[in-house]
PDB file of C-alpha atoms in Angstrom:
ATOM      1  CA  UNK A 215     -10.283   3.168 -12.510  1.00 54.00           C
ATOM      2  CA  UNK A 216      -9.992   0.194 -10.297  1.00 75.00           C
ATOM      3  CA  UNK A 217      -9.274   0.995  -6.552  1.00 81.00           C
ATOM      4  CA  UNK A 218      -5.761  -0.468  -6.740  1.00 83.00           C
ATOM      5  CA  UNK A 219      -4.777   2.253  -9.237  1.00 86.00           C
ATOM      6  CA  UNK A 220      -5.638   5.399  -7.536  1.00 88.00           C
ATOM      7  CA  UNK A 221      -3.013   5.882  -4.964  1.00 87.00           C
ATOM      8  CA  UNK A 222       0.861   5.774  -5.537  1.00 90.00           C
ATOM      9  CA  UNK A 223       1.141   2.824  -3.212  1.00 91.00           C
ATOM     10  CA  UNK A 224      -1.750   0.249  -2.425  1.00 91.00           C
ATOM     11  CA  UNK A 225      -1.650  -2.548   0.020  1.00 92.00           C
ATOM     12  CA  UNK A 226      -4.168  -4.944   0.248  1.00 92.00           C
ATOM     13  CA  UNK A 227      -4.999  -8.807   0.782  1.00 93.00           C
ATOM     14  CA  UNK A 228      -6.683 -11.331  -1.336  1.00 94.00           C
ATOM     15  CA  UNK A 229      -9.396 -13.732   0.103  1.00 93.00           C
ATOM     16  CA  UNK A 230      -6.983 -16.471   0.437  1.00 92.00           C
ATOM     17  CA  UNK A 231      -4.730 -14.573   2.812  1.00 90.00           C
ATOM     18  CA  UNK A 232      -2.021 -13.152   0.540  1.00 93.00           C
ATOM     19  CA  UNK A 233      -0.738  -9.569   1.361  1.00 93.00           C
ATOM     20  CA  UNK A 234       0.101  -7.556  -1.790  1.00 94.00           C
ATOM     21  CA  UNK A 235       1.516  -4.246  -2.777  1.00 93.00           C
ATOM     22  CA  UNK A 236       0.850  -2.372  -6.109  1.00 92.00           C
ATOM     23  CA  UNK A 237       3.047   0.480  -6.916  1.00 90.00           C
ATOM     24  CA  UNK A 238       1.472   3.066  -9.414  1.00 88.00           C
ATOM     25  CA  UNK A 239       4.089   5.486 -10.128  1.00 87.00           C
ATOM     26  CA  UNK A 240       8.013   5.028 -10.525  1.00 87.00           C
ATOM     27  CA  UNK A 241       9.569   4.810  -7.139  1.00 89.00           C
ATOM     28  CA  UNK A 242      13.235   3.712  -7.780  1.00 85.00           C
ATOM     29  CA  UNK A 243      13.717   2.383  -4.415  1.00 89.00           C
ATOM     30  CA  UNK A 244      10.443   0.405  -4.267  1.00 91.00           C
ATOM     31  CA  UNK A 245      11.785  -2.937  -5.661  1.00 90.00           C
ATOM     32  CA  UNK A 246      14.656  -3.014  -3.205  1.00 92.00           C
ATOM     33  CA  UNK A 247      12.610  -1.995  -0.089  1.00 92.00           C
ATOM     34  CA  UNK A 248       9.807  -4.455  -0.782  1.00 92.00           C
ATOM     35  CA  UNK A 249      12.072  -7.509  -1.720  1.00 92.00           C
ATOM     36  CA  UNK A 250      14.353  -6.711   1.174  1.00 93.00           C
ATOM     37  CA  UNK A 251      11.492  -6.838   3.579  1.00 91.00           C
ATOM     38  CA  UNK A 252      10.405 -10.386   2.144  1.00 91.00           C
ATOM     39  CA  UNK A 253       7.920  -9.456  -0.580  1.00 92.00           C
ATOM     40  CA  UNK A 254       8.169 -11.591  -3.822  1.00 92.00           C
ATOM     41  CA  UNK A 255       8.054  -9.579  -6.885  1.00 92.00           C
ATOM     42  CA  UNK A 256       5.834 -11.207  -9.746  1.00 90.00           C
ATOM     43  CA  UNK A 257       4.785  -9.642 -12.992  1.00 89.00           C
ATOM     44  CA  UNK A 258       0.981  -9.987 -13.498  1.00 87.00           C
ATOM     45  CA  UNK A 259      -1.027  -8.623 -16.301  1.00 86.00           C
ATOM     46  CA  UNK A 260       1.346  -5.715 -17.334  1.00 80.00           C
ATOM     47  CA  UNK A 261       2.272  -4.708 -13.533  1.00 85.00           C
ATOM     48  CA  UNK A 262       4.679  -5.714 -11.034  1.00 86.00           C
ATOM     49  CA  UNK A 263       2.884  -7.140  -7.920  1.00 90.00           C
ATOM     50  CA  UNK A 264       4.821  -7.603  -4.604  1.00 94.00           C
ATOM     51  CA  UNK A 265       3.338 -10.678  -2.559  1.00 93.00           C
ATOM     52  CA  UNK A 266       3.552 -11.999   0.760  1.00 91.00           C
ATOM     53  CA  UNK A 267       2.243 -15.512   1.145  1.00 90.00           C
ATOM     54  CA  UNK A 268      -0.347 -16.373   3.918  1.00 88.00           C
ATOM     55  CA  UNK A 269       1.574 -16.606   7.115  1.00 80.00           C
ATOM     56  CA  UNK A 270       1.197 -14.987  10.591  1.00 76.00           C
ATOM     57  CA  UNK A 271      -0.296 -11.430  11.177  1.00 77.00           C
ATOM     58  CA  UNK A 272       2.685 -10.489  13.254  1.00 78.00           C
ATOM     59  CA  UNK A 273       5.197 -11.501  10.391  1.00 82.00           C
ATOM     60  CA  UNK A 274       3.233  -9.827   7.711  1.00 84.00           C
ATOM     61  CA  UNK A 275       2.779  -6.840  10.020  1.00 82.00           C
ATOM     62  CA  UNK A 276       6.443  -6.460  10.640  1.00 86.00           C
ATOM     63  CA  UNK A 277       7.517  -6.968   6.847  1.00 86.00           C
ATOM     64  CA  UNK A 278       4.770  -4.631   5.599  1.00 86.00           C
ATOM     65  CA  UNK A 279       5.750  -2.084   8.224  1.00 84.00           C
ATOM     66  CA  UNK A 280       9.537  -2.200   7.360  1.00 87.00           C
ATOM     67  CA  UNK A 281       8.802  -1.700   3.507  1.00 88.00           C
ATOM     68  CA  UNK A 282       6.240   0.976   4.140  1.00 87.00           C
ATOM     69  CA  UNK A 283       8.429   3.087   6.229  1.00 86.00           C
ATOM     70  CA  UNK A 284      11.093   3.113   3.565  1.00 87.00           C
ATOM     71  CA  UNK A 285       8.396   3.996   0.814  1.00 89.00           C
ATOM     72  CA  UNK A 286       7.050   6.761   2.906  1.00 87.00           C
ATOM     73  CA  UNK A 287      10.376   8.646   2.324  1.00 87.00           C
ATOM     74  CA  UNK A 288       9.328   8.648  -1.425  1.00 89.00           C
ATOM     75  CA  UNK A 289       5.425   9.316  -1.260  1.00 86.00           C
ATOM     76  CA  UNK A 290       2.580  10.018   1.094  1.00 89.00           C
ATOM     77  CA  UNK A 291      -0.103   8.872  -1.454  1.00 88.00           C
ATOM     78  CA  UNK A 292      -0.558   5.517   0.365  1.00 87.00           C
ATOM     79  CA  UNK A 293      -3.730   3.445   0.984  1.00 91.00           C
ATOM     80  CA  UNK A 294      -3.323   0.310   3.184  1.00 90.00           C
ATOM     81  CA  UNK A 295      -6.602  -1.857   3.318  1.00 91.00           C
ATOM     82  CA  UNK A 296      -4.821  -5.113   4.060  1.00 90.00           C
ATOM     83  CA  UNK A 297      -6.345  -7.129   6.664  1.00 87.00           C
ATOM     84  CA  UNK A 298      -3.493  -9.866   6.788  1.00 86.00           C
ATOM     85  CA  UNK A 299      -0.998  -7.410   8.106  1.00 84.00           C
ATOM     86  CA  UNK A 300      -3.128  -6.219  10.963  1.00 77.00           C
ATOM     87  CA  UNK A 301      -1.633  -7.333  14.319  1.00 69.00           C
ATOM     88  CA  UNK A 302      -1.881  -6.270  17.899  1.00 65.00           C
ATOM     89  CA  UNK A 303       0.150  -7.957  20.536  1.00 65.00           C
ATOM     90  CA  UNK A 304      -2.215  -9.843  22.959  1.00 59.00           C
ATOM     91  CA  UNK A 305      -5.257  -9.407  20.863  1.00 60.00           C
ATOM     92  CA  UNK A 306      -6.538 -12.825  19.627  1.00 56.00           C
ATOM     93  CA  UNK A 307      -7.895 -12.956  16.085  1.00 61.00           C
ATOM     94  CA  UNK A 308     -11.628 -12.892  15.958  1.00 66.00           C
ATOM     95  CA  UNK A 309     -14.509 -11.758  14.075  1.00 83.00           C
ATOM     96  CA  UNK A 310     -13.918  -7.918  13.329  1.00 89.00           C
ATOM     97  CA  UNK A 311     -16.099  -5.230  14.707  1.00 92.00           C
ATOM     98  CA  UNK A 312     -16.372  -3.492  11.346  1.00 94.00           C
ATOM     99  CA  UNK A 313     -16.352  -5.525   7.842  1.00 95.00           C
ATOM    100  CA  UNK A 314     -16.107  -3.708   4.357  1.00 96.00           C
ATOM    101  CA  UNK A 315     -16.690  -5.801   1.331  1.00 95.00           C
ATOM    102  CA  UNK A 316     -16.043  -4.267  -2.126  1.00 92.00           C
ATOM    103  CA  UNK A 317     -17.980  -5.670  -5.017  1.00 87.00           C
ATOM    104  CA  UNK A 318     -18.075  -4.314  -8.555  1.00 76.00           C
ATOM    105  CA  UNK A 319     -18.246  -0.542  -8.080  1.00 75.00           C
ATOM    106  CA  UNK A 320     -19.564  -0.354  -4.588  1.00 85.00           C
ATOM    107  CA  UNK A 321     -18.916  -1.262  -0.913  1.00 92.00           C
ATOM    108  CA  UNK A 322     -21.098  -2.827   1.899  1.00 94.00           C
ATOM    109  CA  UNK A 323     -20.361  -2.457   5.508  1.00 96.00           C
ATOM    110  CA  UNK A 324     -21.435  -4.558   8.360  1.00 95.00           C
ATOM    111  CA  UNK A 325     -20.953  -3.720  12.139  1.00 95.00           C
ATOM    112  CA  UNK A 326     -20.887  -6.125  15.118  1.00 92.00           C
ATOM    113  CA  UNK A 327     -21.014  -3.358  17.842  1.00 92.00           C
ATOM    114  CA  UNK A 328     -23.014  -0.238  18.429  1.00 94.00           C
ATOM    115  CA  UNK A 329     -19.607   1.658  18.419  1.00 95.00           C
ATOM    116  CA  UNK A 330     -18.935   0.336  14.845  1.00 95.00           C
ATOM    117  CA  UNK A 331     -22.453   1.253  13.808  1.00 94.00           C
ATOM    118  CA  UNK A 332     -21.991   4.744  15.027  1.00 95.00           C
ATOM    119  CA  UNK A 333     -18.695   5.284  13.358  1.00 96.00           C
ATOM    120  CA  UNK A 334     -20.262   4.069  10.085  1.00 96.00           C
ATOM    121  CA  UNK A 335     -22.850   6.930  10.568  1.00 94.00           C
ATOM    122  CA  UNK A 336     -20.520   9.350  11.151  1.00 95.00           C
ATOM    123  CA  UNK A 337     -18.711   8.571   7.966  1.00 95.00           C
ATOM    124  CA  UNK A 338     -21.874   8.832   5.795  1.00 92.00           C
ATOM    125  CA  UNK A 339     -22.717   5.254   5.558  1.00 95.00           C
ATOM    126  CA  UNK A 340     -26.488   4.825   5.809  1.00 93.00           C
ATOM    127  CA  UNK A 341     -28.333   1.517   6.912  1.00 92.00           C
ATOM    128  CA  UNK A 342     -29.370  -0.387   3.829  1.00 89.00           C
ATOM    129  CA  UNK A 343     -32.796  -1.665   3.054  1.00 85.00           C
ATOM    130  CA  UNK A 344     -31.940  -5.168   4.562  1.00 82.00           C
ATOM    131  CA  UNK A 345     -31.486  -3.495   7.997  1.00 81.00           C
ATOM    132  CA  UNK A 346     -28.238  -5.325   8.752  1.00 84.00           C
ATOM    133  CA  UNK A 347     -25.710  -3.725   6.488  1.00 93.00           C
ATOM    134  CA  UNK A 348     -24.651   0.006   5.495  1.00 96.00           C
ATOM    135  CA  UNK A 349     -23.984   1.730   2.081  1.00 92.00           C
ATOM    136  CA  UNK A 350     -22.067   4.763   1.327  1.00 91.00           C
ATOM    137  CA  UNK A 351     -23.748   7.714  -0.379  1.00 86.00           C
ATOM    138  CA  UNK A 352     -25.027   6.679  -3.594  1.00 85.00           C
ATOM    139  CA  UNK A 353     -23.242   7.979  -6.846  1.00 85.00           C
ATOM    140  CA  UNK A 354     -19.683   8.151  -5.214  1.00 86.00           C
ATOM    141  CA  UNK A 355     -16.990   7.718  -7.797  1.00 88.00           C
ATOM    142  CA  UNK A 356     -14.232   5.168  -7.157  1.00 88.00           C
ATOM    143  CA  UNK A 357     -11.695   7.703  -5.499  1.00 89.00           C
ATOM    144  CA  UNK A 358     -14.324   8.947  -3.188  1.00 91.00           C
ATOM    145  CA  UNK A 359     -15.587   5.526  -2.416  1.00 91.00           C
ATOM    146  CA  UNK A 360     -11.980   4.619  -1.437  1.00 91.00           C
ATOM    147  CA  UNK A 361     -11.626   7.745   0.698  1.00 92.00           C
ATOM    148  CA  UNK A 362     -14.675   6.834   2.477  1.00 93.00           C
ATOM    149  CA  UNK A 363     -13.509   3.409   3.504  1.00 94.00           C
ATOM    150  CA  UNK A 364      -9.981   4.519   4.312  1.00 93.00           C
ATOM    151  CA  UNK A 365     -11.306   7.226   6.585  1.00 94.00           C
ATOM    152  CA  UNK A 366     -13.750   4.992   8.351  1.00 95.00           C
ATOM    153  CA  UNK A 367     -11.086   2.226   8.604  1.00 93.00           C
ATOM    154  CA  UNK A 368      -8.378   4.630  10.139  1.00 92.00           C
ATOM    155  CA  UNK A 369     -11.015   6.150  12.576  1.00 96.00           C
ATOM    156  CA  UNK A 370     -12.009   2.659  13.661  1.00 94.00           C
ATOM    157  CA  UNK A 371      -8.348   1.769  14.322  1.00 90.00           C
ATOM    158  CA  UNK A 372      -7.952   4.910  16.392  1.00 93.00           C
ATOM    159  CA  UNK A 373     -10.894   3.744  18.592  1.00 93.00           C
ATOM    160  CA  UNK A 374      -9.430   0.114  19.074  1.00 90.00           C
ATOM    161  CA  UNK A 375     -12.123  -1.221  16.813  1.00 92.00           C
ATOM    162  CA  UNK A 376     -10.959  -4.321  14.543  1.00 90.00           C
ATOM    163  CA  UNK A 377     -11.669  -4.019  10.982  1.00 92.00           C
ATOM    164  CA  UNK A 378     -11.601  -6.353   8.022  1.00 92.00           C
ATOM    165  CA  UNK A 379     -11.576  -4.976   4.356  1.00 93.00           C
ATOM    166  CA  UNK A 380     -12.620  -7.544   1.709  1.00 93.00           C
ATOM    167  CA  UNK A 381     -11.413  -6.371  -1.799  1.00 94.00           C
ATOM    168  CA  UNK A 382     -13.329  -8.885  -3.762  1.00 92.00           C
ATOM    169  CA  UNK A 383     -10.104 -10.420  -4.988  1.00 93.00           C
ATOM    170  CA  UNK A 384      -9.893 -14.279  -4.484  1.00 95.00           C
ATOM    171  CA  UNK A 385      -6.274 -15.119  -5.220  1.00 94.00           C
ATOM    172  CA  UNK A 386      -3.299 -13.234  -6.601  1.00 94.00           C
ATOM    173  CA  UNK A 387      -4.266 -14.462 -10.123  1.00 93.00           C
ATOM    174  CA  UNK A 388      -7.522 -12.549  -9.785  1.00 93.00           C
ATOM    175  CA  UNK A 389      -5.669  -8.988  -9.283  1.00 90.00           C
ATOM    176  CA  UNK A 390      -6.746  -6.777 -11.902  1.00 89.00           C
ATOM    177  CA  UNK A 391      -4.482  -5.387 -14.562  1.00 83.00           C
ATOM    178  CA  UNK A 392      -3.583  -1.856 -14.642  1.00 75.00           C
ATOM    179  CA  UNK A 393      -5.410  -0.592 -17.690  1.00 69.00           C
ATOM    180  CA  UNK A 394      -3.107   1.114 -20.304  1.00 69.00           C
ATOM    181  CA  UNK A 395      -0.045   0.988 -17.927  1.00 48.00           C
ATOM    182  CA  UNK A 396       3.099  -0.841 -18.066  1.00 42.00           C
ATOM    183  CA  UNK A 397       4.953  -1.874 -14.809  1.00 42.00           C
ATOM    184  CA  UNK A 398       5.359   1.287 -12.656  1.00 43.00           C
ATOM    185  CA  UNK A 399       8.537  -0.009 -10.802  1.00 46.00           C
ATOM    186  CA  UNK A 400      11.954  -0.559 -12.391  1.00 46.00           C
ATOM    187  CA  UNK A 401      13.002  -4.088 -11.509  1.00 47.00           C
ATOM    188  CA  UNK A 402      16.401  -4.428  -9.757  1.00 48.00           C
ATOM    189  CA  UNK A 403      18.805  -5.109 -13.105  1.00 46.00           C
ATOM    190  CA  UNK A 404      20.571  -8.459 -12.991  1.00 45.00           C
ATOM    191  CA  UNK A 405      24.176  -8.331 -12.045  1.00 45.00           C
ATOM    192  CA  UNK A 406      26.572  -8.231 -14.965  1.00 44.00           C
ATOM    193  CA  UNK A 407      28.963 -10.938 -15.363  1.00 44.00           C
ATOM    194  CA  UNK A 408      32.448 -10.340 -14.432  1.00 43.00           C
ATOM    195  CA  UNK A 409      34.525  -9.227 -17.320  1.00 42.00           C
ATOM    196  CA  UNK A 410      37.102 -11.811 -18.449  1.00 44.00           C
ATOM    197  CA  UNK A 411      40.702 -10.590 -18.391  1.00 44.00           C
ATOM    198  CA  UNK A 412      43.305 -11.628 -21.068  1.00 45.00           C
ATOM    199  CA  UNK A 413      46.452 -13.239 -19.631  1.00 46.00           C
ATOM    200  CA  UNK A 414      49.670 -11.321 -20.553  1.00 44.00           C
TER     201      UNK A 414
END
């Protein structure tokens, strides 16, 4: 199962800077909450994607925050690995302290600081043979792999470390289809035309 299909709500970023949201179960308010926050709904390979084009981190942070606050009223099964929505006032964008890169069915982590290296080791990541990167425990299935990265990313955030998670998705067109699933969100129905009245 692709990583995007595990939680009810998945938020991520493409390599070209789009923020996206995938809804994996019926949440009737999702379409309204996301489009009201400025996301654009788009059908893509049997699923509805909600996209924010590349922009400022502050704008993406605020728009995603507005939408996610509303979605939390409907589900807590939520994963946010988006690097485009991370923003801290007064913090310039720079190389992250910690970087995760998903490729195929695994993930590689690199750390720029001793605090980031220590954090990876606390979460079960082991130094790879190349000596410059870290790997999760071998044999983890996708759900456990996603859980390991999410736990480490959240922990890093609480310590003030900057993190970037690359999902291996170059553009929105490369977001994988949901296998065997139709769109999980009921799009907003078009408004009905006004009924014509007969003159008397």
